[in-house]
C-alpha positions as MATLAB code, in Angstrom:
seq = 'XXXXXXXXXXXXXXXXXXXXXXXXXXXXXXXXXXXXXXXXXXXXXXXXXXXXXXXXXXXXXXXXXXXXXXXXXXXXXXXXXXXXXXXXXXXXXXXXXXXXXXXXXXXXXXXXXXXXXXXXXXXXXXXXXXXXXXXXXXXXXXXXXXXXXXXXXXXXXXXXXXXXXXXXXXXXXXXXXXXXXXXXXXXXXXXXXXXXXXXXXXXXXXXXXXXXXXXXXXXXXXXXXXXXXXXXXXXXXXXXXXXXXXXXXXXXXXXXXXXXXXXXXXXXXXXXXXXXXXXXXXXXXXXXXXXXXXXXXXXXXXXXXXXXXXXXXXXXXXXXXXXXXXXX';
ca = [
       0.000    0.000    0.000;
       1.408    3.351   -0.809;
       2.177    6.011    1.532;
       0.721    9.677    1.847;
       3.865   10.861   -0.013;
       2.753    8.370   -3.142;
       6.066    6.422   -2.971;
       5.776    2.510   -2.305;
       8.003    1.150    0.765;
      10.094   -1.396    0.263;
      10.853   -4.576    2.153;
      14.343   -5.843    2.438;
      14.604   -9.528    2.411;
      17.621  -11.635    3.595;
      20.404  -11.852    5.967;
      20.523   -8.644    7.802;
      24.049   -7.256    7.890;
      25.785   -6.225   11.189;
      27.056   -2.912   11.630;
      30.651   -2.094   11.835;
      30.444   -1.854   15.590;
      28.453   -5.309   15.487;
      30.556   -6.944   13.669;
      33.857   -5.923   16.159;
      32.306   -6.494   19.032;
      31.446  -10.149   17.836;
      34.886  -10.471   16.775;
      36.220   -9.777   20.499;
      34.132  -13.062   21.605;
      35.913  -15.457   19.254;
      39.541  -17.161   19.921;
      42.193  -15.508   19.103;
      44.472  -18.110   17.622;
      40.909  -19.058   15.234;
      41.127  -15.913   13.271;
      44.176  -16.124   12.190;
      45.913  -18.597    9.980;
      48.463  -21.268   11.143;
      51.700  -20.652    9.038;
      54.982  -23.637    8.564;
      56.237  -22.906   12.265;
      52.838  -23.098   14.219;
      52.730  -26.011   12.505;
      55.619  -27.618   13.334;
      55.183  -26.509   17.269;
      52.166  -28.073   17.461;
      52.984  -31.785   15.990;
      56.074  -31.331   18.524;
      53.193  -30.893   21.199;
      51.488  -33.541   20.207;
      54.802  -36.263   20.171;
      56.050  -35.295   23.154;
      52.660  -35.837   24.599;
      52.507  -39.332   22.967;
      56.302  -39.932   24.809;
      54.846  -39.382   27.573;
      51.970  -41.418   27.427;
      54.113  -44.418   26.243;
      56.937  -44.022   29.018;
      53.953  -43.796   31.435;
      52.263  -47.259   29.723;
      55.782  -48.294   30.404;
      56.136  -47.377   33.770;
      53.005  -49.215   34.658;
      54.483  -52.509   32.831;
      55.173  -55.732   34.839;
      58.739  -56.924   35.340;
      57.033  -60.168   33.452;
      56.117  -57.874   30.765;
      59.371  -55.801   29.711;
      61.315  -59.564   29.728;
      62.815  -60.358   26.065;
      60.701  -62.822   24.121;
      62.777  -65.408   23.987;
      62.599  -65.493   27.624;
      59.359  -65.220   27.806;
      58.562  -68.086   26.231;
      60.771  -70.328   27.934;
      58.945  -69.514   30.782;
      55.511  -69.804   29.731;
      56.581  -73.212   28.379;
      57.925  -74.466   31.445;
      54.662  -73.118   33.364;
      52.266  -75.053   30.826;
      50.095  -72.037   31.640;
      47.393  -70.952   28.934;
      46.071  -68.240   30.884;
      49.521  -66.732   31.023;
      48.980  -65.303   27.158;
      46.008  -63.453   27.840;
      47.137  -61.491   30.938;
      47.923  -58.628   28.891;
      48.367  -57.275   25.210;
      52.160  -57.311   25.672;
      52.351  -60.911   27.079;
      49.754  -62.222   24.084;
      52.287  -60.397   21.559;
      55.418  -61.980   22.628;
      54.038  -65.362   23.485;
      52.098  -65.655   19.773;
      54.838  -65.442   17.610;
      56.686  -68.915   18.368;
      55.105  -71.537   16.705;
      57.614  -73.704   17.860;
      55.937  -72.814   21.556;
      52.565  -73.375   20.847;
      53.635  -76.769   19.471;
      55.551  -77.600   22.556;
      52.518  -76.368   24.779;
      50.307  -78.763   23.038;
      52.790  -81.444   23.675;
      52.903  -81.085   27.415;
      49.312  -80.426   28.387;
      47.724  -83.104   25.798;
      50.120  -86.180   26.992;
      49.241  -86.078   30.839;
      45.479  -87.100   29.058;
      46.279  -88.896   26.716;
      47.074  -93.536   27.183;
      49.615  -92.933   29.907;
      53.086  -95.346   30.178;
      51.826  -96.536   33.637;
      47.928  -96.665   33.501;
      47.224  -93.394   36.174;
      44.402  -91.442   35.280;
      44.605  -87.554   34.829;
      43.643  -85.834   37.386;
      41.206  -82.853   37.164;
      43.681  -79.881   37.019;
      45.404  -81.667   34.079;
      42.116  -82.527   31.996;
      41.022  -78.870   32.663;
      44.179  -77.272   31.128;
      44.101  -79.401   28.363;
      40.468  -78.027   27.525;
      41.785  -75.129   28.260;
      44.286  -75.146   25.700;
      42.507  -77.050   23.136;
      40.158  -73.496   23.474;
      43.454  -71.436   22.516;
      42.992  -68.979   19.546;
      46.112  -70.569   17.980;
      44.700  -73.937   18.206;
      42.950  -74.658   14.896;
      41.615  -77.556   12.782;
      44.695  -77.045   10.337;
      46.969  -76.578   13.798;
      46.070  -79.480   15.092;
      46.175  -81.857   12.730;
      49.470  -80.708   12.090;
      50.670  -81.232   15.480;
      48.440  -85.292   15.118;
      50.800  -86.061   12.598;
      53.918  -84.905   13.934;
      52.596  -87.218   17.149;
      51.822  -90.331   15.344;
      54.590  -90.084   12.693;
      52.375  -89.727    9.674;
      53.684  -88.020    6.866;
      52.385  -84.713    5.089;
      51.034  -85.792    1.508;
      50.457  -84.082   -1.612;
      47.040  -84.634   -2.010;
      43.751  -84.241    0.231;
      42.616  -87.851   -1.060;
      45.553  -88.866    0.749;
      44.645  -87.454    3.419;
      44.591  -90.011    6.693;
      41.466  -90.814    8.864;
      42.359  -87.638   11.790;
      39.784  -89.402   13.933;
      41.468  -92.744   13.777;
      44.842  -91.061   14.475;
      43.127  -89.070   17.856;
      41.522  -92.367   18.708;
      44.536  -94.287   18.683;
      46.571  -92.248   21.173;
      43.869  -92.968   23.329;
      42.866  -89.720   25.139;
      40.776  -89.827   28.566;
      36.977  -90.513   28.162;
      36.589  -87.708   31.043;
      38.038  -84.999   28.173;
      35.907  -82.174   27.367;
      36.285  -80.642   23.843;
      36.827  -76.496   23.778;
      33.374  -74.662   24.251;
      34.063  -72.739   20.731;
      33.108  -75.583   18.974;
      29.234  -75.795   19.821;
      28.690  -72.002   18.947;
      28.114  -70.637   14.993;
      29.494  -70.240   12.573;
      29.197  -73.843   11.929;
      32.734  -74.573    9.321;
      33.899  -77.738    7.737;
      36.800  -77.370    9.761;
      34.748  -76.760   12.958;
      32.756  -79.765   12.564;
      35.535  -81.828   11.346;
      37.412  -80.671   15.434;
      34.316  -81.409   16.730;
      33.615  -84.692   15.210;
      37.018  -85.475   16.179;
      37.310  -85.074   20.366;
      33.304  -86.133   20.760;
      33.769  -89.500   18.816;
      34.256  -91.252   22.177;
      31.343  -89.140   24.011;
      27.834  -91.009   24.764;
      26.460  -88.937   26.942;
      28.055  -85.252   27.603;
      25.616  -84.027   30.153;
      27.236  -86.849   32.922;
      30.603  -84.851   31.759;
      29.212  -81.710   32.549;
      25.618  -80.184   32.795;
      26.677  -77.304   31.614;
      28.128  -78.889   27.994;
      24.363  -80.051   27.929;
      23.132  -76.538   27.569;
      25.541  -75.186   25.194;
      25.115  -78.283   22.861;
      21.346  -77.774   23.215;
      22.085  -74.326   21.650;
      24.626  -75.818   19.602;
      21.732  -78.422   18.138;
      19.096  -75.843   17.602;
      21.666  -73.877   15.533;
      22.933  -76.670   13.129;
      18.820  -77.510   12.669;
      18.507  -73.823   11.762;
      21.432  -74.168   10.020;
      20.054  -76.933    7.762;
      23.510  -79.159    8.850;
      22.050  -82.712    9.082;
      25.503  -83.861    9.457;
      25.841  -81.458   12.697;
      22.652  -82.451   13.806;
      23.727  -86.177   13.744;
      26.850  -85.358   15.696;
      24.626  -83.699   18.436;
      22.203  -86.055   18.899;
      24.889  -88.982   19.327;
      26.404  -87.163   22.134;
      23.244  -87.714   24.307;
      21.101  -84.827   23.685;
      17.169  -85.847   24.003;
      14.847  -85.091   20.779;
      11.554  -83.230   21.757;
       8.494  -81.230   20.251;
      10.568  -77.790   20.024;
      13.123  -79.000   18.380;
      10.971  -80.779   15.816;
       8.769  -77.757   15.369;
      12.152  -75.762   15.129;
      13.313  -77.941   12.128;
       9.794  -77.605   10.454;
       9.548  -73.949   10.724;
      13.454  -73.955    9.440;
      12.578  -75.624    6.400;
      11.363  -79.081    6.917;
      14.690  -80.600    6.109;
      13.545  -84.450    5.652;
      16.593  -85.882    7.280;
      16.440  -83.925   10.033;
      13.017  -83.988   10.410;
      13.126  -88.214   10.389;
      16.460  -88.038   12.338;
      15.023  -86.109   15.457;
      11.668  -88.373   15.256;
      13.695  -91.593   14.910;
      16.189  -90.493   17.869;
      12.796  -89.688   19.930;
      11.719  -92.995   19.178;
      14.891  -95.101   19.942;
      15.156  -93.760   23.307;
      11.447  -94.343   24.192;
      11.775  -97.716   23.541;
      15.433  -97.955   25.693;
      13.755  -96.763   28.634;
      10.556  -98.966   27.826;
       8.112  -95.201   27.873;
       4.709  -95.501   25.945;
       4.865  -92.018   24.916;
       7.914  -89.792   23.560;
       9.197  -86.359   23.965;
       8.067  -85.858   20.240;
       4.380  -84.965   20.104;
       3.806  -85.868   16.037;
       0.221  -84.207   16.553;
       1.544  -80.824   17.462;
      -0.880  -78.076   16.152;
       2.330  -75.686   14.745;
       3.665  -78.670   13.112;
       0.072  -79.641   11.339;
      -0.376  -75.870   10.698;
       2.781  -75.496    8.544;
       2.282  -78.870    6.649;
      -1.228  -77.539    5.885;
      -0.077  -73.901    4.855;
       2.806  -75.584    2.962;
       0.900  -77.810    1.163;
      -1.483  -75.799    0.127;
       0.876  -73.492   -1.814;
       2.303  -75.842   -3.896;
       5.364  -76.824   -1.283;
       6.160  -80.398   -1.603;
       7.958  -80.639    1.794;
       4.623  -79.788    3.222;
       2.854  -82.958    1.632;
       5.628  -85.141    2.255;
       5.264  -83.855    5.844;
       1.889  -84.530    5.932;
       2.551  -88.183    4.760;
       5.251  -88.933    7.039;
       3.139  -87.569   10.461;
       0.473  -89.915    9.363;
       2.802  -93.072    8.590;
       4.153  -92.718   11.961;
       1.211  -91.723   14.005;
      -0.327  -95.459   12.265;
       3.090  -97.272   13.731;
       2.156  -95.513   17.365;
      -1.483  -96.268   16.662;
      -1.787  -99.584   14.776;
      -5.397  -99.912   13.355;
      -7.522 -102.942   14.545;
];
C-alpha cells in the first residue's frame, strides 16, 4: 500500500548485515588463535606438542608394565613353556604379543598339556587340574583344525602328503593315542558359525562321548544351543553329531526344524532319535508330540501353496502316528 507521499516502501529480504560496531564487538568473543591462519612454524610446534605428549603417554604405559612384561621374548617363552600355563597369554596385550609369535611354543605347549590325558606309560588317570588345562588349551585362539592336525601327525609319525585324497582318517589317528573318556572338547566348537573345519574338530574329540551331560551339565546346555543352531542351520551332518552325544529329541526341536525348512533328514532323524530312546527306557509315549498343532499348521499352509515338503510332511506324520497307533 502506498504512503501519503505516493512512494511505495520497500521490504528488504535476507540476511541482515551487522554494523561495523556489530561486527567488532562479535569479533572480540571469538579465539584468538581461530582468526588467524596457522603458518609452517605453528605447525611444526604443534605436531612437537602432540609427540612429546605421545612420549609421555608411552613411558607412562611403560612405567606401569610388569617386570614379566618388559622380559625379552625369547625369555618369555621359555617360561611360559615351562609353566604349561594358557592363561599366562592373555594377561595382557604385551604378554599375548610376545608369546604368539613362536610356533615352535605353541607346538611344545600342546605337547605337554595333551600327553598327561592322553594312554599314559603306567595306567594313572589324569587328574582334574590336568584334563582342565588341556580343555583349556585345546580353546586357545592358535589352536585350529589345520593346527592341530598338524601337530596329530607330527605325534603319530604320519607323513604330510600331496594330495587331500591322501589325506589319513584324523579321527582314527586321535583315537589311537587314546585320550581320557573324562576330556571335554573347547566350548568354541558348539557355537556358529558352523565350518567344515569346525565340525571336522568337533567330530574329532566327541567320537568317544555317549552322553556329555554326565561330563558336565553345563556342555548339555551349550550343545542344546549348539543343536538348535545346526537344525537352523540346515547341517544334518551337525545335527547327527549332536544327537549322538546324548542330547534328548523333543516337540521344540521338531517344530524348530519344520519352521526352518522341513529338512527331511532332520526332520526323520530327530523323530527316529525320539523314538529309539522311548523304547530304551521302555516309555509308551515320547518327547516328540507328532500331533503338534504348529507342526500340522505349517504342513497344511505348505501344502497348500504348492510346497512339496509340506505334503511329504503330511505323509510322514500320518505313517508314523499309524506305527504308534496300529489300526484294529
Amino acid at each position: 500500500m502506498a504512503t501519503p507521499d505516493g512512494l511505495t516502501p520497500l521490504r528488504i529480504r535476507g540476511k541482515r548485515r551487522g554494523a561495523p560496531s556489530e561486527k567488532w564487538n562479535a569479533g572480540k568473543r571469538r579465539r584468538p588463535e581461530l582468526q588467524k591462519r596457522h603458518n609452517s612454524v605453528d605447525i611444526a610446534k604443534a605436531d612437537e606438542s602432540r609427540s612429546a605428549k605421545l612420549r609421555l603417554r608411552k613411558s607412562r604405559e611403560s612405567d606401569d608394565d610388569s617386570p614379566l612384561e618388559t622380559l625379552p621374548a625369547e625369555v618369555l617363552q621359555q617360561i611360559f613353556e615351562y609353566a604349561g600355563n594358557v592363561d599366562l597369554a592373555v594377561v595382557s596385550r604385551q604378554l599375548a604379543a610376545k608369546l604368539s609369535k613362536s610356533h615352535h611354543l605353541q607346538y611344545e605347549l600342546t605337547t605337554r598339556l595333551l600327553e598327561p590325558v592322553l594312554d599314559p606309560a603306567d595306567g594313572s588317570e589324569p587328574s582334574a587340574a590336568e584334563l582342565h588345562a588341556a580343555t583349556r588349551l585345546l580353546d586357545s585362539r592358535f589352536m585350529t583344525w589345520r593346527f592341530f592336525t598338524a601337530w596329530l601327525r607330527r605325534q603319530t609319525n604320519v607323513a604330510l602328503t600331496g594330495t587331500s585324497d591322501d589325506e589319513p582318517n584324523f579321527n582314527e589317528l586321535w583315537k589311537a593315542l587314546r585320550p581320557d573318556h573324562a576330556l571335554l572338547p573347547p566350548r568354541k566348537l558348539f557355537l556358529p558359525p558352523f565350518t567344515t573345519e569346525k565340525v571336522s574338530f568337533m567330530s574329532l574329540l566327541l567320537q568317544n562321548v555317549n552322553d556329555i551331560t554326565l561330563l558336565d551339565a553345563s556342555y548339555g546346555e551349550i550343545a542344546y544351543e549348539g543343536l538348535v543352531a545346526a537344525i537352523q542351520s540346515d547341517m544334518p551332518d551337525l545335527v547327527f553329531l549332536f544327537l549322538g552325544v546324548g542330547l534328548n529329541s523333543d516337540t521344540e526341536l521338531l517344530r524348530t526344524a519344520v519352521e526352518a525348512g522341513c529338512n527331511q533328514e532332520i526332520v526323520q532323524m530327530l523323530v527316529d532319535s525320539d523314538a529309539a530312546r522311548q523304547r530304551a527306557a521302555g516309555r509308551s509315549k515320547g518327547e516328540v508330540d507328532l500331533l503338534d498343532p504348529a507342526i500340522w499348521a505349517w504342513a497344511e499352509h505348505a501344502r497348500k501353496h504348492g510346497n512339496d515338503r509340506g505334503e511329504w510332511l503330511v505323509s510322514y506324520l500320518q505313517a508314523r502316528q499309524r506305527k504308534i497307533v496300529p489300526s484294529r
